[in-house]
Tab-separated table of C-alpha atoms in Angstrom:
chain	number	residue	atom	x	y	z
Q	1151	MET	CA	-8.563	10.070	-16.104
Q	1152	THR	CA	-6.879	13.360	-15.455
Q	1153	ASN	CA	-8.545	14.126	-12.134
Q	1154	ARG	CA	-6.661	12.852	-9.055
Q	1155	ILE	CA	-9.944	11.768	-7.444
Q	1156	ASP	CA	-10.785	9.647	-10.511
Q	1157	ILE	CA	-7.336	8.035	-10.372
Q	1158	VAL	CA	-7.712	7.194	-6.685
Q	1159	ARG	CA	-11.285	5.960	-7.173
Q	1160	ALA	CA	-10.146	3.640	-9.995
Q	1161	ALA	CA	-7.238	2.339	-7.871
Q	1162	ARG	CA	-9.566	1.697	-4.938
Q	1163	HIS	CA	-12.085	-0.137	-7.104
Q	1164	ALA	CA	-9.308	-2.243	-8.630
Q	1165	PHE	CA	-8.083	-3.237	-5.158
Q	1166	VAL	CA	-11.584	-4.080	-3.924
Q	1167	ASP	CA	-12.191	-6.151	-7.068
Q	1168	THR	CA	-8.964	-8.045	-6.350
Q	1169	VAL	CA	-9.858	-8.934	-2.763
Q	1170	ASP	CA	-13.514	-9.614	-3.622
Q	1171	GLY	CA	-12.325	-12.144	-6.222
Q	1172	LEU	CA	-10.329	-14.161	-3.691
Q	1173	THR	CA	-11.567	-17.446	-2.283
Q	1174	ASP	CA	-12.702	-17.360	1.343
Q	1175	ALA	CA	-9.483	-19.106	2.407
Q	1176	GLU	CA	-7.322	-16.598	0.504
Q	1177	PHE	CA	-9.323	-13.654	1.817
Q	1178	ASP	CA	-9.082	-14.725	5.453
Q	1179	HIS	CA	-5.719	-16.494	5.559
Q	1180	GLY	CA	-3.818	-15.717	2.339
Q	1181	THR	CA	-0.196	-14.649	2.430
Q	1182	THR	CA	0.662	-11.013	1.742
Q	1183	LEU	CA	3.951	-9.117	1.756
Q	1184	CYS	CA	2.683	-7.555	5.012
Q	1185	THR	CA	3.678	-10.719	6.816
Q	1186	GLN	CA	1.354	-10.299	9.792
Q	1187	TRP	CA	-1.715	-9.401	7.700
Q	1188	SER	CA	-4.039	-11.422	5.488
Q	1189	PRO	CA	-5.814	-9.792	2.520
Q	1190	ARG	CA	-8.786	-9.194	4.864
Q	1191	ASP	CA	-6.493	-7.290	7.220
Q	1192	VAL	CA	-4.990	-5.192	4.424
Q	1193	LEU	CA	-8.503	-4.296	3.271
Q	1194	ALA	CA	-9.552	-3.293	6.801
Q	1195	HIS	CA	-6.411	-1.157	7.123
Q	1196	LEU	CA	-7.070	0.662	3.854
Q	1197	ILE	CA	-10.700	1.352	4.734
Q	1198	GLY	CA	-9.462	2.599	8.122
Q	1199	THR	CA	-7.239	5.197	6.483
Q	1200	SER	CA	-10.410	7.092	5.590
Q	1201	GLU	CA	-10.430	8.128	9.251
Q	1202	ILE	CA	-7.298	10.161	8.589
Q	1203	GLY	CA	-7.850	12.345	11.640
Q	1204	ARG	CA	-6.859	9.481	13.946
Q	1205	TYR	CA	-3.520	9.220	12.176
Q	1206	LEU	CA	-2.879	12.958	11.971
Q	1207	ARG	CA	-3.682	13.589	15.639
Q	1208	ALA	CA	-1.261	10.906	16.846
Q	1209	PRO	CA	1.270	9.943	14.147
Q	1210	TRP	CA	3.523	8.391	16.789
Q	1211	ARG	CA	0.715	5.822	17.368
Q	1212	LEU	CA	0.598	4.719	13.718
Q	1213	HIS	CA	1.227	1.032	14.428
Q	1214	LYS	CA	-1.239	0.946	17.318
Q	1215	ILE	CA	-3.957	2.630	15.239
Q	1216	ASN	CA	-3.330	0.180	12.389
Q	1217	ALA	CA	-3.587	-2.752	14.822
Q	1218	GLU	CA	-6.882	-1.420	16.222
Q	1219	VAL	CA	-8.343	-0.981	12.737
Q	1220	VAL	CA	-7.245	-4.458	11.632
Q	1221	THR	CA	-8.611	-6.057	14.806
Q	1222	ALA	CA	-11.969	-4.346	14.258
Q	1223	GLY	CA	-11.971	-5.592	10.651
Q	1224	ARG	CA	-11.479	-9.168	11.821
Q	1225	GLY	CA	-14.752	-8.863	13.712
Q	1226	ARG	CA	-16.744	-8.088	10.547
Q	1227	ASP	CA	-18.012	-10.759	8.190
Q	1228	ARG	CA	-16.671	-10.795	4.656
Q	1229	ALA	CA	-19.838	-9.467	2.975
Q	1230	GLU	CA	-20.022	-6.548	5.407
Q	1231	LEU	CA	-16.337	-5.709	4.906
Q	1232	ILE	CA	-16.609	-5.865	1.101
Q	1233	ALA	CA	-19.733	-3.650	1.182
Q	1234	ALA	CA	-17.858	-1.116	3.332
Q	1235	ALA	CA	-14.945	-1.308	0.899
Q	1236	ARG	CA	-17.214	-0.598	-2.069
Q	1237	ARG	CA	-18.503	2.537	-0.301
Q	1238	TRP	CA	-14.924	3.549	0.602
Q	1239	ALA	CA	-13.806	3.039	-3.002
Q	1240	GLN	CA	-16.497	5.298	-4.380
Q	1241	VAL	CA	-15.831	8.353	-2.216
Q	1242	PRO	CA	-12.153	9.160	-1.711
Q	1243	ASP	CA	-11.492	12.137	0.554
Q	1244	ARG	CA	-10.460	15.009	-1.692
Q	1245	ALA	CA	-8.025	16.406	0.867
Q	1246	VAL	CA	-5.867	13.280	1.144
Q	1247	ALA	CA	-6.680	11.214	-1.953
Q	1248	GLY	CA	-3.313	11.777	-3.611
Q	1249	LEU	CA	-1.421	11.428	-0.357
Q	1250	LEU	CA	-2.759	7.914	0.235
Q	1251	LEU	CA	-2.464	6.620	-3.348
Q	1252	GLY	CA	0.997	5.191	-2.630
Q	1253	ASP	CA	-0.229	3.298	0.437
Q	1254	LEU	CA	-3.157	1.905	-1.536
Q	1255	ALA	CA	-1.084	0.897	-4.572
Q	1256	MET	CA	1.651	-0.634	-2.405
Q	1257	HIS	CA	-0.864	-2.699	-0.449
Q	1258	HIS	CA	-2.516	-3.853	-3.662
Q	1259	GLN	CA	0.864	-5.240	-4.692
Q	1260	ASP	CA	1.361	-6.719	-1.202
Q	1261	VAL	CA	-1.765	-8.822	-1.689
Q	1262	LEU	CA	-1.105	-9.793	-5.296
Q	1263	ARG	CA	2.563	-10.646	-4.850
Q	1264	GLY	CA	1.847	-12.495	-1.609
Q	1265	LEU	CA	-0.596	-14.726	-3.475
Q	1266	GLY	CA	1.736	-15.150	-6.459
Q	1267	ARG	CA	-0.369	-12.968	-8.762
Q	1268	SER	CA	0.278	-9.855	-10.774
Q	1269	ARG	CA	-1.450	-7.083	-12.659
Q	1270	GLU	CA	-0.520	-4.353	-15.074
Q	1271	ILE	CA	0.141	-1.414	-12.778
Q	1272	PRO	CA	-0.914	2.012	-14.047
Q	1273	SER	CA	2.191	4.226	-14.226
Q	1274	VAL	CA	0.703	6.796	-11.829
Q	1275	GLU	CA	0.270	4.036	-9.223
Q	1276	GLU	CA	3.762	2.688	-9.827
Q	1277	ALA	CA	5.239	6.153	-9.310
Q	1278	ALA	CA	3.170	6.431	-6.117
Q	1279	ILE	CA	4.566	3.097	-4.870
Q	1280	LEU	CA	8.118	4.393	-5.315
Q	1281	SER	CA	7.256	7.641	-3.520
Q	1282	GLU	CA	5.579	5.665	-0.719
Q	1283	GLY	CA	8.727	3.542	-0.300
Q	1284	VAL	CA	10.883	6.664	-0.067
Q	1285	SER	CA	8.430	8.182	2.410
Q	1286	LEU	CA	8.459	5.053	4.589
Q	1287	THR	CA	12.249	5.154	4.931
Q	1288	VAL	CA	11.977	8.744	6.150
Q	1289	GLN	CA	9.044	8.025	8.510
Q	1290	LYS	CA	10.908	5.122	10.079
Q	1291	LEU	CA	14.107	7.180	10.322
Q	1292	GLN	CA	15.960	4.562	8.291
Q	1293	PRO	CA	19.199	5.666	6.595
Q	1294	THR	CA	18.441	3.481	3.545
Q	1295	LEU	CA	18.827	6.308	1.031
Q	1296	LEU	CA	22.136	7.296	2.608
Q	1297	ARG	CA	23.460	3.785	1.996
Q	1298	TYR	CA	21.749	3.018	-1.304
Q	1299	ARG	CA	20.984	4.813	-4.547
Q	1300	VAL	CA	17.778	3.465	-6.073
Q	1301	GLU	CA	17.579	3.661	-9.849
Q	1302	PRO	CA	14.287	2.789	-11.567
Q	1303	THR	CA	14.883	0.776	-14.740
Q	1304	ASN	CA	11.491	1.338	-16.341
Q	1305	GLY	CA	11.488	5.115	-16.729
Q	1306	ILE	CA	9.077	5.744	-13.852
Q	1307	GLY	CA	10.484	8.030	-11.189
Q	1308	ARG	CA	13.985	9.349	-10.803
Q	1309	PRO	CA	17.071	7.983	-9.055
Q	1310	ARG	CA	17.284	8.833	-5.359
Q	1311	GLY	CA	19.807	8.410	-2.604
Q	1312	ARG	CA	23.518	7.705	-2.650
Q	1313	GLY	CA	25.758	4.732	-2.094
Q	1314	THR	CA	25.417	1.204	-3.443
Q	1315	VAL	CA	23.217	1.171	-6.541
Q	1316	VAL	CA	19.951	-0.772	-6.395
Q	1317	ARG	CA	18.075	-1.226	-9.674
Q	1318	GLY	CA	14.598	-2.444	-10.471
Q	1319	THR	CA	11.202	-1.266	-11.578
Q	1320	ALA	CA	9.748	1.661	-9.663
Q	1321	GLU	CA	7.259	-0.783	-8.117
Q	1322	ALA	CA	9.963	-3.210	-6.976
Q	1323	LEU	CA	12.143	-0.416	-5.590
Q	1324	GLY	CA	9.197	1.111	-3.713
Q	1325	LEU	CA	8.302	-2.236	-2.169
Q	1326	TRP	CA	11.950	-2.865	-1.260
Q	1327	LEU	CA	12.279	0.575	0.328
Q	1328	GLY	CA	9.031	-0.111	2.182
Q	1329	GLY	CA	10.638	-3.139	3.838
Q	1330	ARG	CA	9.051	-5.852	1.716
Q	1331	ASN	CA	11.042	-9.019	1.187
Q	1332	ILE	CA	11.218	-9.178	-2.607
Q	1333	SER	CA	13.847	-10.632	-4.900
Q	1334	ASP	CA	13.426	-8.604	-8.084
Q	1335	VAL	CA	15.773	-5.761	-7.271
Q	1336	GLU	CA	19.439	-5.873	-8.258
Q	1337	ILE	CA	21.819	-4.683	-5.553
Q	1338	GLY	CA	25.341	-3.730	-6.446
């Protein structure tokens, strides 16, 4: 897969396969690293990002838009939501496919880690998770990379920031930068 659209399509299908394989209880009420969202909610959010115009027109309303999308997703039955996800997975928007790969890959890990599961992460997705974590610190105006220097230990991505060294895989560092409560980074 050399085409960015193919990479995003594969990542979307992998995520949909993950949530489709959950039990009903896990799907509706399972723990994720997005502490206020179940796997169902994460899925609704990701499908909602296909309406990128809403986000671009009012980036200061990001959290409100996410809440609206998640609330709407809670009103759909599981089969309907999975069918919508399969359509979403097949047709990534060419203009923003690469931009949203980090969000998608990070949320895939949110669901898996929240449920105590794992997967082999394609390196392009792992790099995207690290970039997404860096981006989130900037979007939230957090001085994290002024206080910490993140150093990937698995050869994916490059060190960033300054200050106290934090080491871990690119995936773990990206999740940590994104505000996830994980224990597999080494600080100091």
